[in-house]
Amino acid sequence: MIRPTTLLAALLLLLAAGVLACAENPNEHVQSNEFFRPSAPAAEDQASAADTEGDDGDVQSTQPEQDAESAQADEPQQAAGQEQQTAPSQEEQPAEAQQDDEADDSTLQTAEDIIRRYTSPTYGYSLELICSPFCSPTSNGIDRVSFGSETGRALIGVDVYVDDDSDAEAFVRSRLDLESVEFASIEQTVTVTGDEAQRFDWEEDRRATGGFQVRWHAVLVRANDLAIVLRAGAVLDDYDSVADALERAIDSFFLPREIAARPGRYARFDFVLDYDTADFAQEFGQPTDNPPNEQAGILVLQTTTALKAVLTWQILGEAFYDGDTAITQSLRDSLGIENVSGFRDAGVVDGRAARTGETETPFGEGVMMIQSYAWYCNDSGREFVLHVLDPEDPESVALPLIASFRCSAAGDAADE
């Protein structure tokens, strides 16, 4: 289990910073092989270079379809433990070949920046992030992800919504809270995957209220009954130094042909929980500096101002499961709170007997109430614990979450 207060401290820090999706969580969906770009060719040579460098590893960073296909092809082989052919070692290579390799290495020109491709584990879209300035391409967000620059003065993010078929401009204004903004330009464009899109460019001046003047871009793509908004911007004083990185993210935005996931439903690890699409959903591993998986993980739901619910899961032998102990340990390890009491039966969750406990903890000038629930899913051998926080009635907040939970995504599909 994770260290006490780690998650709560991280979440409070994120809320205070106002950047909810930039936690330092290693993401297994960021490619481990980093692409080093060669020095940019002269402008008149760029077109020919793009055609002639098809065999170089560098060109992979600008071909998202090949990246996605190769990643998908590699994963099953690795998971099955299949043996893959490897190149001969230096000792096994002929001396002439070694000399050729050394010559190639000596003439390779590399730039200081590194390119990584982030792929959303839930929706499958991806984009390229250049380091510097975007040197931490990780995000705990699910329906909303954000990548802050090293200086904190530039941002790239992606928000996923259920499409409502409204006018594109009206949709972007309402979702990004831009009702009073005047767009500098609105133009039709296409993504690298050929999807039609609309691009919006504008500036916001918040210097009068202690903020900055910021230049923004947003690209709206509608596909698979979803509306996906890629946003990229920087403080105007810094804009020129990060413009290439912002445009690279926009130009490399890659969408899969089909997207099965939907905002408001968490179903990554063969269980299902529905949540309010107005909530900000994040996922963590156990410990929190690891990615989540089927064996263990944490789902966090937040409103714009407060922590709302925490769901934890872990593999555990049924003989070792005890609901009261599960609540006590999960509450301590995820939120750093010890004083749970009032244990009692709580009916069933997806047909499994559940236990509940109550906690009150100081919060600001008042008291925060926490209602916790624990149950065990026999088929997957996993213990689940849900903590819901509310200053008045956490049980009423918890009921819709509990009613939507299914131990198996397959069972949920059968019900539908």
mmCIF file with all atom_site columns, N, CA and C in Angstrom, residues 342-408:
data_model
loop_
_atom_site.group_PDB
_atom_site.id
_atom_site.type_symbol
_atom_site.label_atom_id
_atom_site.label_alt_id
_atom_site.label_comp_id
_atom_site.label_asym_id
_atom_site.label_entity_id
_atom_site.label_seq_id
_atom_site.pdbx_PDB_ins_code
_atom_site.Cartn_x
_atom_site.Cartn_y
_atom_site.Cartn_z
_atom_site.occupancy
_atom_site.B_iso_or_equiv
_atom_site.pdbx_formal_charge
_atom_site.auth_seq_id
_atom_site.auth_comp_id
_atom_site.auth_asym_id
_atom_site.auth_atom_id
_atom_site.pdbx_PDB_model_num
ATOM 1   N N  . GLY A 1 342 ? -17.648 3.339   13.817  1.00 0.00 ? 342 GLY A N  1
ATOM 2   C CA . GLY A 1 342 ? -19.021 3.097   13.407  1.00 0.00 ? 342 GLY A CA 1
ATOM 3   C C  . GLY A 1 342 ? -19.153 2.048   12.314  1.00 0.00 ? 342 GLY A C  1
ATOM 4   N N  . PHE A 1 343 ? -18.358 0.976   12.369  1.00 0.00 ? 343 PHE A N  1
ATOM 5   C CA . PHE A 1 343 ? -18.437 -0.074  11.350  1.00 0.00 ? 343 PHE A CA 1
ATOM 6   C C  . PHE A 1 343 ? -19.791 -0.769  11.406  1.00 0.00 ? 343 PHE A C  1
ATOM 7   N N  . ARG A 1 344 ? -20.335 -1.057  10.212  1.00 0.00 ? 344 ARG A N  1
ATOM 8   C CA . ARG A 1 344 ? -21.599 -1.796  10.148  1.00 0.00 ? 344 ARG A CA 1
ATOM 9   C C  . ARG A 1 344 ? -21.763 -2.372  8.740   1.00 0.00 ? 344 ARG A C  1
ATOM 10  N N  . ASP A 1 345 ? -22.725 -3.272  8.583   1.00 0.00 ? 345 ASP A N  1
ATOM 11  C CA . ASP A 1 345 ? -23.031 -3.813  7.266   1.00 0.00 ? 345 ASP A CA 1
ATOM 12  C C  . ASP A 1 345 ? -23.637 -2.708  6.398   1.00 0.00 ? 345 ASP A C  1
ATOM 13  N N  . ALA A 1 346 ? -23.340 -2.772  5.091   1.00 0.00 ? 346 ALA A N  1
ATOM 14  C CA . ALA A 1 346 ? -23.799 -1.717  4.177   1.00 0.00 ? 346 ALA A CA 1
ATOM 15  C C  . ALA A 1 346 ? -24.495 -2.298  2.957   1.00 0.00 ? 346 ALA A C  1
ATOM 16  N N  . GLY A 1 347 ? -25.225 -3.395  3.124   1.00 0.00 ? 347 GLY A N  1
ATOM 17  C CA . GLY A 1 347 ? -25.916 -3.995  1.991   1.00 0.00 ? 347 GLY A CA 1
ATOM 18  C C  . GLY A 1 347 ? -24.942 -4.660  1.047   1.00 0.00 ? 347 GLY A C  1
ATOM 19  N N  . VAL A 1 348 ? -25.187 -4.544  -0.268  1.00 0.00 ? 348 VAL A N  1
ATOM 20  C CA . VAL A 1 348 ? -24.338 -5.214  -1.242  1.00 0.00 ? 348 VAL A CA 1
ATOM 21  C C  . VAL A 1 348 ? -23.867 -4.216  -2.298  1.00 0.00 ? 348 VAL A C  1
ATOM 22  N N  . VAL A 1 349 ? -22.718 -4.513  -2.880  1.00 0.00 ? 349 VAL A N  1
ATOM 23  C CA . VAL A 1 349 ? -22.170 -3.789  -4.027  1.00 0.00 ? 349 VAL A CA 1
ATOM 24  C C  . VAL A 1 349 ? -21.972 -4.818  -5.131  1.00 0.00 ? 349 VAL A C  1
ATOM 25  N N  . ASP A 1 350 ? -22.750 -4.692  -6.196  1.00 0.00 ? 350 ASP A N  1
ATOM 26  C CA . ASP A 1 350 ? -22.741 -5.678  -7.284  1.00 0.00 ? 350 ASP A CA 1
ATOM 27  C C  . ASP A 1 350 ? -22.914 -7.101  -6.733  1.00 0.00 ? 350 ASP A C  1
ATOM 28  N N  . GLY A 1 351 ? -23.812 -7.244  -5.794  1.00 0.00 ? 351 GLY A N  1
ATOM 29  C CA . GLY A 1 351 ? -24.114 -8.553  -5.238  1.00 0.00 ? 351 GLY A CA 1
ATOM 30  C C  . GLY A 1 351 ? -23.161 -9.039  -4.173  1.00 0.00 ? 351 GLY A C  1
ATOM 31  N N  . ARG A 1 352 ? -22.133 -8.259  -3.860  1.00 0.00 ? 352 ARG A N  1
ATOM 32  C CA . ARG A 1 352 ? -21.155 -8.658  -2.832  1.00 0.00 ? 352 ARG A CA 1
ATOM 33  C C  . ARG A 1 352 ? -21.441 -7.908  -1.545  1.00 0.00 ? 352 ARG A C  1
ATOM 34  N N  . ALA A 1 353 ? -21.370 -8.619  -0.409  1.00 0.00 ? 353 ALA A N  1
ATOM 35  C CA . ALA A 1 353 ? -21.608 -7.988  0.883   1.00 0.00 ? 353 ALA A CA 1
ATOM 36  C C  . ALA A 1 353 ? -20.593 -6.890  1.134   1.00 0.00 ? 353 ALA A C  1
ATOM 37  N N  . ALA A 1 354 ? -21.050 -5.755  1.647   1.00 0.00 ? 354 ALA A N  1
ATOM 38  C CA . ALA A 1 354 ? -20.179 -4.607  1.872   1.00 0.00 ? 354 ALA A CA 1
ATOM 39  C C  . ALA A 1 354 ? -20.234 -4.178  3.326   1.00 0.00 ? 354 ALA A C  1
ATOM 40  N N  . ARG A 1 355 ? -19.147 -3.566  3.774   1.00 0.00 ? 355 ARG A N  1
ATOM 41  C CA . ARG A 1 355 ? -19.067 -2.960  5.097   1.00 0.00 ? 355 ARG A CA 1
ATOM 42  C C  . ARG A 1 355 ? -18.835 -1.467  4.930   1.00 0.00 ? 355 ARG A C  1
ATOM 43  N N  . THR A 1 356 ? -19.221 -0.697  5.941   1.00 0.00 ? 356 THR A N  1
ATOM 44  C CA . THR A 1 356 ? -19.013 0.745   5.899   1.00 0.00 ? 356 THR A CA 1
ATOM 45  C C  . THR A 1 356 ? -18.524 1.250   7.243   1.00 0.00 ? 356 THR A C  1
ATOM 46  N N  . GLY A 1 357 ? -17.845 2.373   7.224   1.00 0.00 ? 357 GLY A N  1
ATOM 47  C CA . GLY A 1 357 ? -17.360 3.016   8.438   1.00 0.00 ? 357 GLY A CA 1
ATOM 48  C C  . GLY A 1 357 ? -17.398 4.522   8.268   1.00 0.00 ? 357 GLY A C  1
ATOM 49  N N  . GLU A 1 358 ? -17.384 5.258   9.383   1.00 0.00 ? 358 GLU A N  1
ATOM 50  C CA . GLU A 1 358 ? -17.515 6.712   9.347   1.00 0.00 ? 358 GLU A CA 1
ATOM 51  C C  . GLU A 1 358 ? -16.294 7.375   9.962   1.00 0.00 ? 358 GLU A C  1
ATOM 52  N N  . THR A 1 359 ? -15.991 8.561   9.443   1.00 0.00 ? 359 THR A N  1
ATOM 53  C CA . THR A 1 359 ? -14.846 9.317   9.947   1.00 0.00 ? 359 THR A CA 1
ATOM 54  C C  . THR A 1 359 ? -15.161 10.796  9.882   1.00 0.00 ? 359 THR A C  1
ATOM 55  N N  . GLU A 1 360 ? -14.723 11.531  10.885  1.00 0.00 ? 360 GLU A N  1
ATOM 56  C CA . GLU A 1 360 ? -14.780 12.980  10.853  1.00 0.00 ? 360 GLU A CA 1
ATOM 57  C C  . GLU A 1 360 ? -13.364 13.503  11.045  1.00 0.00 ? 360 GLU A C  1
ATOM 58  N N  . THR A 1 361 ? -12.980 14.477  10.215  1.00 0.00 ? 361 THR A N  1
ATOM 59  C CA . THR A 1 361 ? -11.634 15.023  10.316  1.00 0.00 ? 361 THR A CA 1
ATOM 60  C C  . THR A 1 361 ? -11.688 16.532  10.142  1.00 0.00 ? 361 THR A C  1
ATOM 61  N N  . PRO A 1 362 ? -10.876 17.287  10.880  1.00 0.00 ? 362 PRO A N  1
ATOM 62  C CA . PRO A 1 362 ? -10.875 18.749  10.725  1.00 0.00 ? 362 PRO A CA 1
ATOM 63  C C  . PRO A 1 362 ? -10.530 19.135  9.291   1.00 0.00 ? 362 PRO A C  1
ATOM 64  N N  . PHE A 1 363 ? -11.239 20.153  8.803   1.00 0.00 ? 363 PHE A N  1
ATOM 65  C CA . PHE A 1 363 ? -10.995 20.618  7.440   1.00 0.00 ? 363 PHE A CA 1
ATOM 66  C C  . PHE A 1 363 ? -11.245 22.117  7.409   1.00 0.00 ? 363 PHE A C  1
ATOM 67  N N  . GLY A 1 364 ? -10.182 22.887  7.272   1.00 0.00 ? 364 GLY A N  1
ATOM 68  C CA . GLY A 1 364 ? -10.311 24.334  7.338   1.00 0.00 ? 364 GLY A CA 1
ATOM 69  C C  . GLY A 1 364 ? -10.844 24.747  8.695   1.00 0.00 ? 364 GLY A C  1
ATOM 70  N N  . GLU A 1 365 ? -11.913 25.518  8.693   1.00 0.00 ? 365 GLU A N  1
ATOM 71  C CA . GLU A 1 365 ? -12.529 25.935  9.956   1.00 0.00 ? 365 GLU A CA 1
ATOM 72  C C  . GLU A 1 365 ? -13.663 25.012  10.375  1.00 0.00 ? 365 GLU A C  1
ATOM 73  N N  . GLY A 1 366 ? -13.933 24.000  9.571   1.00 0.00 ? 366 GLY A N  1
ATOM 74  C CA . GLY A 1 366 ? -15.038 23.100  9.879   1.00 0.00 ? 366 GLY A CA 1
ATOM 75  C C  . GLY A 1 366 ? -14.583 21.658  9.994   1.00 0.00 ? 366 GLY A C  1
ATOM 76  N N  . VAL A 1 367 ? -15.502 20.745  9.669   1.00 0.00 ? 367 VAL A N  1
ATOM 77  C CA . VAL A 1 367 ? -15.247 19.308  9.764   1.00 0.00 ? 367 VAL A CA 1
ATOM 78  C C  . VAL A 1 367 ? -15.637 18.651  8.446   1.00 0.00 ? 367 VAL A C  1
ATOM 79  N N  . MET A 1 368 ? -14.786 17.753  7.970   1.00 0.00 ? 368 MET A N  1
ATOM 80  C CA . MET A 1 368 ? -15.095 16.977  6.770   1.00 0.00 ? 368 MET A CA 1
ATOM 81  C C  . MET A 1 368 ? -15.534 15.590  7.197   1.00 0.00 ? 368 MET A C  1
ATOM 82  N N  . MET A 1 369 ? -16.660 15.126  6.662   1.00 0.00 ? 369 MET A N  1
ATOM 83  C CA . MET A 1 369 ? -17.160 13.791  6.962   1.00 0.00 ? 369 MET A CA 1
ATOM 84  C C  . MET A 1 369 ? -16.769 12.844  5.837   1.00 0.00 ? 369 MET A C  1
ATOM 85  N N  . ILE A 1 370 ? -16.355 11.647  6.209   1.00 0.00 ? 370 ILE A N  1
ATOM 86  C CA . ILE A 1 370 ? -15.931 10.632  5.244   1.00 0.00 ? 370 ILE A CA 1
ATOM 87  C C  . ILE A 1 370 ? -16.724 9.357   5.501   1.00 0.00 ? 370 ILE A C  1
ATOM 88  N N  . GLN A 1 371 ? -17.355 8.844   4.465   1.00 0.00 ? 371 GLN A N  1
ATOM 89  C CA . GLN A 1 371 ? -18.035 7.554   4.544   1.00 0.00 ? 371 GLN A CA 1
ATOM 90  C C  . GLN A 1 371 ? -17.248 6.575   3.691   1.00 0.00 ? 371 GLN A C  1
ATOM 91  N N  . SER A 1 372 ? -16.836 5.454   4.281   1.00 0.00 ? 372 SER A N  1
ATOM 92  C CA . SER A 1 372 ? -16.005 4.471   3.588   1.00 0.00 ? 372 SER A CA 1
ATOM 93  C C  . SER A 1 372 ? -16.765 3.161   3.415   1.00 0.00 ? 372 SER A C  1
ATOM 94  N N  . TYR A 1 373 ? -16.513 2.494   2.287   1.00 0.00 ? 373 TYR A N  1
ATOM 95  C CA . TYR A 1 373 ? -17.155 1.217   1.978   1.00 0.00 ? 373 TYR A CA 1
ATOM 96  C C  . TYR A 1 373 ? -16.090 0.238   1.486   1.00 0.00 ? 373 TYR A C  1
ATOM 97  N N  . ALA A 1 374 ? -16.255 -1.039  1.847   1.00 0.00 ? 374 ALA A N  1
ATOM 98  C CA . ALA A 1 374 ? -15.326 -2.074  1.391   1.00 0.00 ? 374 ALA A CA 1
ATOM 99  C C  . ALA A 1 374 ? -16.109 -3.296  0.945   1.00 0.00 ? 374 ALA A C  1
ATOM 100 N N  . TRP A 1 375 ? -15.635 -3.933  -0.126  1.00 0.00 ? 375 TRP A N  1
ATOM 101 C CA . TRP A 1 375 ? -16.232 -5.175  -0.614  1.00 0.00 ? 375 TRP A CA 1
ATOM 102 C C  . TRP A 1 375 ? -15.167 -5.981  -1.343  1.00 0.00 ? 375 TRP A C  1
ATOM 103 N N  . TYR A 1 376 ? -15.492 -7.241  -1.625  1.00 0.00 ? 376 TYR A N  1
ATOM 104 C CA . TYR A 1 376 ? -14.517 -8.143  -2.240  1.00 0.00 ? 376 TYR A CA 1
ATOM 105 C C  . TYR A 1 376 ? -15.127 -8.789  -3.484  1.00 0.00 ? 376 TYR A C  1
ATOM 106 N N  . CYS A 1 377 ? -14.404 -8.702  -4.617  1.00 0.00 ? 377 CYS A N  1
ATOM 107 C CA . CYS A 1 377 ? -14.846 -9.310  -5.869  1.00 0.00 ? 377 CYS A CA 1
ATOM 108 C C  . CYS A 1 377 ? -14.142 -10.653 -6.038  1.00 0.00 ? 377 CYS A C  1
ATOM 109 N N  . ASN A 1 378 ? -14.903 -11.732 -5.865  1.00 0.00 ? 378 ASN A N  1
ATOM 110 C CA . ASN A 1 378 ? -14.311 -13.064 -5.845  1.00 0.00 ? 378 ASN A CA 1
ATOM 111 C C  . ASN A 1 378 ? -13.671 -13.455 -7.169  1.00 0.00 ? 378 ASN A C  1
ATOM 112 N N  . ASP A 1 379 ? -14.320 -13.127 -8.280  1.00 0.00 ? 379 ASP A N  1
ATOM 113 C CA . ASP A 1 379 ? -13.823 -13.573 -9.583  1.00 0.00 ? 379 ASP A CA 1
ATOM 114 C C  . ASP A 1 379 ? -12.422 -13.048 -9.873  1.00 0.00 ? 379 ASP A C  1
ATOM 115 N N  . SER A 1 380 ? -12.176 -11.789 -9.553  1.00 0.00 ? 380 SER A N  1
ATOM 116 C CA . SER A 1 380 ? -10.857 -11.204 -9.828  1.00 0.00 ? 380 SER A CA 1
ATOM 117 C C  . SER A 1 380 ? -9.927  -11.253 -8.621  1.00 0.00 ? 380 SER A C  1
ATOM 118 N N  . GLY A 1 381 ? -10.465 -11.640 -7.451  1.00 0.00 ? 381 GLY A N  1
ATOM 119 C CA . GLY A 1 381 ? -9.633  -11.716 -6.257  1.00 0.00 ? 381 GLY A CA 1
ATOM 120 C C  . GLY A 1 381 ? -9.142  -10.360 -5.793  1.00 0.00 ? 381 GLY A C  1
ATOM 121 N N  . ARG A 1 382 ? -10.001 -9.340  -5.932  1.00 0.00 ? 382 ARG A N  1
ATOM 122 C CA . ARG A 1 382 ? -9.591  -7.984  -5.577  1.00 0.00 ? 382 ARG A CA 1
ATOM 123 C C  . ARG A 1 382 ? -10.464 -7.390  -4.485  1.00 0.00 ? 382 ARG A C  1
ATOM 124 N N  . GLU A 1 383 ? -9.804  -6.669  -3.601  1.00 0.00 ? 383 GLU A N  1
ATOM 125 C CA . GLU A 1 383 ? -10.457 -5.914  -2.539  1.00 0.00 ? 383 GLU A CA 1
ATOM 126 C C  . GLU A 1 383 ? -10.642 -4.479  -3.019  1.00 0.00 ? 383 GLU A C  1
ATOM 127 N N  . PHE A 1 384 ? -11.864 -3.956  -2.868  1.00 0.00 ? 384 PHE A N  1
ATOM 128 C CA . PHE A 1 384 ? -12.151 -2.576  -3.245  1.00 0.00 ? 384 PHE A CA 1
ATOM 129 C C  . PHE A 1 384 ? -12.585 -1.791  -2.019  1.00 0.00 ? 384 PHE A C  1
ATOM 130 N N  . VAL A 1 385 ? -12.096 -0.545  -1.931  1.00 0.00 ? 385 VAL A N  1
ATOM 131 C CA . VAL A 1 385 ? -12.495 0.350   -0.846  1.00 0.00 ? 385 VAL A CA 1
ATOM 132 C C  . VAL A 1 385 ? -12.795 1.718   -1.446  1.00 0.00 ? 385 VAL A C  1
ATOM 133 N N  . LEU A 1 386 ? -13.956 2.263   -1.109  1.00 0.00 ? 386 LEU A N  1
ATOM 134 C CA . LEU A 1 386 ? -14.371 3.575   -1.586  1.00 0.00 ? 386 LEU A CA 1
ATOM 135 C C  . LEU A 1 386 ? -14.505 4.526   -0.408  1.00 0.00 ? 386 LEU A C  1
ATOM 136 N N  . HIS A 1 387 ? -13.848 5.691   -0.501  1.00 0.00 ? 387 HIS A N  1
ATOM 137 C CA . HIS A 1 387 ? -13.975 6.753   0.498   1.00 0.00 ? 387 HIS A CA 1
ATOM 138 C C  . HIS A 1 387 ? -14.633 7.959   -0.171  1.00 0.00 ? 387 HIS A C  1
ATOM 139 N N  . VAL A 1 388 ? -15.706 8.463   0.408   1.00 0.00 ? 388 VAL A N  1
ATOM 140 C CA . VAL A 1 388 ? -16.407 9.624   -0.130  1.00 0.00 ? 388 VAL A CA 1
ATOM 141 C C  . VAL A 1 388 ? -16.374 10.736  0.909   1.00 0.00 ? 388 VAL A C  1
ATOM 142 N N  . LEU A 1 389 ? -15.990 11.934  0.454   1.00 0.00 ? 389 LEU A N  1
ATOM 143 C CA . LEU A 1 389 ? -15.832 13.068  1.356   1.00 0.00 ? 389 LEU A CA 1
ATOM 144 C C  . LEU A 1 389 ? -16.898 14.115  1.069   1.00 0.00 ? 389 LEU A C  1
ATOM 145 N N  . ASP A 1 390 ? -17.546 14.585  2.124   1.00 0.00 ? 390 ASP A N  1
ATOM 146 C CA . ASP A 1 390 ? -18.559 15.627  1.986   1.00 0.00 ? 390 ASP A CA 1
ATOM 147 C C  . ASP A 1 390 ? -18.774 16.254  3.364   1.00 0.00 ? 390 ASP A C  1
ATOM 148 N N  . PRO A 1 391 ? -18.890 17.565  3.426   1.00 0.00 ? 391 PRO A N  1
ATOM 149 C CA . PRO A 1 391 ? -19.052 18.191  4.750   1.00 0.00 ? 391 PRO A CA 1
ATOM 150 C C  . PRO A 1 391 ? -20.399 17.933  5.392   1.00 0.00 ? 391 PRO A C  1
ATOM 151 N N  . GLU A 1 392 ? -21.381 17.458  4.629   1.00 0.00 ? 392 GLU A N  1
ATOM 152 C CA . GLU A 1 392 ? -22.718 17.281  5.177   1.00 0.00 ? 392 GLU A CA 1
ATOM 153 C C  . GLU A 1 392 ? -23.235 15.848  5.083   1.00 0.00 ? 392 GLU A C  1
ATOM 154 N N  . ASP A 1 393 ? -23.230 15.255  3.883   1.00 0.00 ? 393 ASP A N  1
ATOM 155 C CA . ASP A 1 393 ? -23.878 13.952  3.711   1.00 0.00 ? 393 ASP A CA 1
ATOM 156 C C  . ASP A 1 393 ? -23.099 13.098  2.708   1.00 0.00 ? 393 ASP A C  1
ATOM 157 N N  . PRO A 1 394 ? -21.975 12.520  3.108   1.00 0.00 ? 394 PRO A N  1
ATOM 158 C CA . PRO A 1 394 ? -21.179 11.727  2.170   1.00 0.00 ? 394 PRO A CA 1
ATOM 159 C C  . PRO A 1 394 ? -21.894 10.469  1.678   1.00 0.00 ? 394 PRO A C  1
ATOM 160 N N  . GLU A 1 395 ? -22.819 9.942   2.477   1.00 0.00 ? 395 GLU A N  1
ATOM 161 C CA . GLU A 1 395 ? -23.506 8.724   2.067   1.00 0.00 ? 395 GLU A CA 1
ATOM 162 C C  . GLU A 1 395 ? -24.335 8.953   0.812   1.00 0.00 ? 395 GLU A C  1
ATOM 163 N N  . SER A 1 396 ? -25.012 10.095  0.702   1.00 0.00 ? 396 SER A N  1
ATOM 164 C CA . SER A 1 396 ? -25.817 10.366  -0.480  1.00 0.00 ? 396 SER A CA 1
ATOM 165 C C  . SER A 1 396 ? -24.935 10.563  -1.711  1.00 0.00 ? 396 SER A C  1
ATOM 166 N N  . VAL A 1 397 ? -23.726 11.063  -1.512  1.00 0.00 ? 397 VAL A N  1
ATOM 167 C CA . VAL A 1 397 ? -22.791 11.214  -2.622  1.00 0.00 ? 397 VAL A CA 1
ATOM 168 C C  . VAL A 1 397 ? -22.275 9.844   -3.073  1.00 0.00 ? 397 VAL A C  1
ATOM 169 N N  . ALA A 1 398 ? -22.125 8.941   -2.110  1.00 0.00 ? 398 ALA A N  1
ATOM 170 C CA . ALA A 1 398 ? -21.559 7.622   -2.406  1.00 0.00 ? 398 ALA A CA 1
ATOM 171 C C  . ALA A 1 398 ? -22.550 6.705   -3.126  1.00 0.00 ? 398 ALA A C  1
ATOM 172 N N  . LEU A 1 399 ? -23.828 6.846   -2.870  1.00 0.00 ? 399 LEU A N  1
ATOM 173 C CA . LEU A 1 399 ? -24.810 5.885   -3.389  1.00 0.00 ? 399 LEU A CA 1
ATOM 174 C C  . LEU A 1 399 ? -24.784 5.733   -4.913  1.00 0.00 ? 399 LEU A C  1
ATOM 175 N N  . PRO A 1 400 ? -24.734 6.818   -5.714  1.00 0.00 ? 400 PRO A N  1
ATOM 176 C CA . PRO A 1 400 ? -24.679 6.619   -7.168  1.00 0.00 ? 400 PRO A CA 1
ATOM 177 C C  . PRO A 1 400 ? -23.411 5.901   -7.608  1.00 0.00 ? 400 PRO A C  1
ATOM 178 N N  . LEU A 1 401 ? -22.298 6.155   -6.955  1.00 0.00 ? 401 LEU A N  1
ATOM 179 C CA . LEU A 1 401 ? -21.053 5.480   -7.304  1.00 0.00 ? 401 LEU A CA 1
ATOM 180 C C  . LEU A 1 401 ? -21.157 3.987   -7.013  1.00 0.00 ? 401 LEU A C  1
ATOM 181 N N  . ILE A 1 402 ? -21.688 3.655   -5.863  1.00 0.00 ? 402 ILE A N  1
ATOM 182 C CA . ILE A 1 402 ? -21.831 2.251   -5.475  1.00 0.00 ? 402 ILE A CA 1
ATOM 183 C C  . ILE A 1 402 ? -22.806 1.529   -6.412  1.00 0.00 ? 402 ILE A C  1
ATOM 184 N N  . ALA A 1 403 ? -23.909 2.193   -6.743  1.00 0.00 ? 403 ALA A N  1
ATOM 185 C CA . ALA A 1 403 ? -24.911 1.563   -7.613  1.00 0.00 ? 403 ALA A CA 1
ATOM 186 C C  . ALA A 1 403 ? -24.356 1.270   -9.002  1.00 0.00 ? 403 ALA A C  1
ATOM 187 N N  . SER A 1 404 ? -23.412 2.067   -9.465  1.00 0.00 ? 404 SER A N  1
ATOM 188 C CA . SER A 1 404 ? -22.860 1.879   -10.811 1.00 0.00 ? 404 SER A CA 1
ATOM 189 C C  . SER A 1 404 ? -21.740 0.856   -10.863 1.00 0.00 ? 404 SER A C  1
ATOM 190 N N  . PHE A 1 405 ? -21.180 0.475   -9.726  1.00 0.00 ? 405 PHE A N  1
ATOM 191 C CA . PHE A 1 405 ? -19.989 -0.380  -9.722  1.00 0.00 ? 405 PHE A CA 1
ATOM 192 C C  . PHE A 1 405 ? -20.316 -1.799  -10.182 1.00 0.00 ? 405 PHE A C  1
ATOM 193 N N  . ARG A 1 406 ? -19.424 -2.354  -11.030 1.00 0.00 ? 406 ARG A N  1
ATOM 194 C CA . ARG A 1 406 ? -19.500 -3.740  -11.437 1.00 0.00 ? 406 ARG A CA 1
ATOM 195 C C  . ARG A 1 406 ? -18.113 -4.373  -11.292 1.00 0.00 ? 406 ARG A C  1
ATOM 196 N N  . CYS A 1 407 ? -18.064 -5.551  -10.706 1.00 0.00 ? 407 CYS A N  1
ATOM 197 C CA . CYS A 1 407 ? -16.791 -6.246  -10.490 1.00 0.00 ? 407 CYS A CA 1
ATOM 198 C C  . CYS A 1 407 ? -16.112 -6.590  -11.804 1.00 0.00 ? 407 CYS A C  1
ATOM 199 N N  . SER A 1 408 ? -16.898 -6.763  -12.860 1.00 0.00 ? 408 SER A N  1
ATOM 200 C CA . SER A 1 408 ? -16.340 -7.142  -14.155 1.00 0.00 ? 408 SER A CA 1
ATOM 201 C C  . SER A 1 408 ? -16.957 -6.288  -15.247 1.00 0.00 ? 408 SER A C  1
#
